[in-house]
């Protein structure tokens, strides 16, 4: 059984429910003592910019910024798809704490030993 877990998050303000649930699941994986990665791709890359997630709140869940902060403070890793980030004209000098812009090879390396992955 893998000791790693990956959440590929392709949603942000375009689908707040998916963005929120993605971080709920990522926090659950951390709580299960899995080395956990959230990979922000396509529209999910927007969540890497400070302030973007501040207004995202889904009924029945903590605000997205609180979920993201809990994830990174709990030891979770956030990778941001470099081409996705660049395509959207986002500012790499304004990243949320714990986010790192990477190429796809970093995701492949993380998953290469059989880590399970879910996508939201």
CSV table of C-alpha atoms in Angstrom, one decimal:
chain,number,residue,atom,x,y,z
A,1,UNK,CA,0.0,0.0,0.0
A,2,UNK,CA,1.3,3.4,-1.0
A,3,UNK,CA,2.2,5.9,1.7
A,4,UNK,CA,1.4,8.8,-0.7
A,5,UNK,CA,-1.9,10.3,-1.9
A,6,UNK,CA,-2.5,12.9,-4.7
A,7,UNK,CA,-5.5,15.2,-5.3
A,8,UNK,CA,-5.5,16.7,-8.8
A,9,UNK,CA,-7.6,19.8,-8.5
A,10,UNK,CA,-8.8,21.3,-11.8
A,11,UNK,CA,-11.4,23.6,-10.3
A,12,UNK,CA,-11.4,26.9,-8.5
A,13,UNK,CA,-14.0,29.7,-8.6
A,14,UNK,CA,-15.5,28.0,-11.7
A,15,UNK,CA,-16.7,25.1,-9.4
A,16,UNK,CA,-16.3,26.0,-5.8
A,17,UNK,CA,-17.8,22.8,-4.6
A,18,UNK,CA,-15.1,20.7,-6.3
A,19,UNK,CA,-12.4,23.0,-5.2
A,20,UNK,CA,-13.6,22.8,-1.6
A,21,UNK,CA,-14.1,19.0,-1.6
A,22,UNK,CA,-10.7,18.5,-3.1
A,23,UNK,CA,-9.0,20.2,-0.1
A,24,UNK,CA,-11.4,18.3,2.3
A,25,UNK,CA,-10.1,15.0,0.9
A,26,UNK,CA,-6.5,16.2,0.9
A,27,UNK,CA,-6.8,17.1,4.6
A,28,UNK,CA,-8.4,13.6,5.2
A,29,UNK,CA,-5.4,12.0,3.5
A,30,UNK,CA,-3.0,14.0,5.7
A,31,UNK,CA,-5.0,12.9,8.7
A,32,UNK,CA,-4.5,9.3,7.6
A,33,UNK,CA,-0.7,9.9,7.7
A,34,UNK,CA,-0.3,9.9,3.9
A,35,UNK,CA,2.3,12.1,2.2
A,36,UNK,CA,-0.2,14.2,0.4
A,37,UNK,CA,0.1,16.4,-2.7
A,38,UNK,CA,-2.5,18.7,-4.2
A,39,UNK,CA,-1.7,19.3,-7.8
A,40,UNK,CA,-3.4,22.5,-9.1
A,41,UNK,CA,-4.0,22.3,-12.8
A,42,UNK,CA,-6.1,24.0,-15.4
A,43,UNK,CA,-8.6,26.3,-13.6
A,44,UNK,CA,-7.3,25.0,-10.2
A,45,UNK,CA,-4.1,26.9,-10.8
A,46,UNK,CA,-5.9,30.1,-9.8
A,47,UNK,CA,-6.1,28.9,-6.2
A,48,UNK,CA,-2.3,29.4,-6.0
A,49,UNK,CA,-2.7,33.2,-6.1
A,50,UNK,CA,-3.0,34.9,-2.7
A,51,UNK,CA,-6.5,36.2,-2.1
A,52,UNK,CA,-8.2,34.3,-4.9
A,53,UNK,CA,-9.8,31.7,-2.6
A,54,UNK,CA,-10.8,34.2,0.1
A,55,UNK,CA,-14.5,34.5,-1.1
A,56,UNK,CA,-15.0,30.8,-1.8
A,57,UNK,CA,-17.3,29.3,0.8
A,58,UNK,CA,-19.5,26.2,0.3
A,59,UNK,CA,-22.3,25.6,2.7
A,60,UNK,CA,-21.5,22.8,5.2
A,61,UNK,CA,-17.7,23.2,4.8
A,62,UNK,CA,-15.0,25.4,6.3
A,63,UNK,CA,-14.0,28.3,4.0
A,64,UNK,CA,-11.6,27.2,1.3
A,65,UNK,CA,-8.8,29.4,2.6
A,66,UNK,CA,-9.0,27.7,6.0
A,67,UNK,CA,-8.9,24.3,4.4
A,68,UNK,CA,-5.9,25.3,2.3
A,69,UNK,CA,-4.1,26.7,5.4
A,70,UNK,CA,-4.8,23.6,7.4
A,71,UNK,CA,-3.4,21.5,4.6
A,72,UNK,CA,-0.1,23.3,4.3
A,73,UNK,CA,0.3,23.8,8.0
A,74,UNK,CA,-0.3,20.1,8.4
A,75,UNK,CA,2.6,19.2,6.1
A,76,UNK,CA,0.8,19.0,2.8
A,77,UNK,CA,2.4,20.0,-0.5
A,78,UNK,CA,0.9,22.1,-3.2
A,79,UNK,CA,2.3,21.9,-6.7
A,80,UNK,CA,1.0,24.2,-9.4
A,81,UNK,CA,1.1,23.3,-13.1
A,82,UNK,CA,3.6,25.8,-14.6
A,83,UNK,CA,2.0,26.0,-18.1
A,84,UNK,CA,-1.5,26.3,-16.5
A,85,UNK,CA,-0.4,29.1,-14.2
A,86,UNK,CA,1.4,30.9,-17.1
A,87,UNK,CA,-1.5,30.5,-19.5
A,88,UNK,CA,-3.8,32.4,-17.0
A,89,UNK,CA,-1.3,35.3,-16.6
A,90,UNK,CA,-1.0,34.7,-12.9
A,91,UNK,CA,1.7,36.4,-10.7
A,92,UNK,CA,4.3,34.0,-9.5
A,93,UNK,CA,5.4,36.6,-6.9
A,94,UNK,CA,2.0,36.3,-5.3
A,95,UNK,CA,1.7,32.6,-4.4
A,96,UNK,CA,-0.1,31.2,-1.4
A,97,UNK,CA,2.2,29.8,1.3
A,98,UNK,CA,3.4,26.3,0.5
A,99,UNK,CA,2.7,26.5,-3.2
A,100,UNK,CA,5.4,25.7,-5.8
A,101,UNK,CA,5.2,26.1,-9.5
A,102,UNK,CA,6.4,22.9,-11.2
A,103,UNK,CA,6.4,21.0,-14.5
A,104,UNK,CA,4.5,17.8,-15.1
A,105,UNK,CA,7.6,15.7,-14.4
A,106,UNK,CA,7.2,16.5,-10.7
A,107,UNK,CA,3.7,15.0,-10.6
A,108,UNK,CA,4.9,12.0,-12.6
A,109,UNK,CA,7.7,11.5,-10.1
A,110,UNK,CA,5.3,11.7,-7.1
A,111,UNK,CA,2.9,9.2,-8.7
A,112,UNK,CA,5.5,6.8,-10.1
A,113,UNK,CA,5.5,4.4,-7.1
A,114,UNK,CA,1.8,3.8,-7.4
A,115,UNK,CA,0.4,6.6,-5.3
A,116,UNK,CA,-3.4,6.8,-5.7
A,117,UNK,CA,-4.8,10.0,-7.2
A,118,UNK,CA,-8.3,11.5,-7.4
A,119,UNK,CA,-9.4,14.5,-9.5
A,120,UNK,CA,-11.8,17.3,-8.7
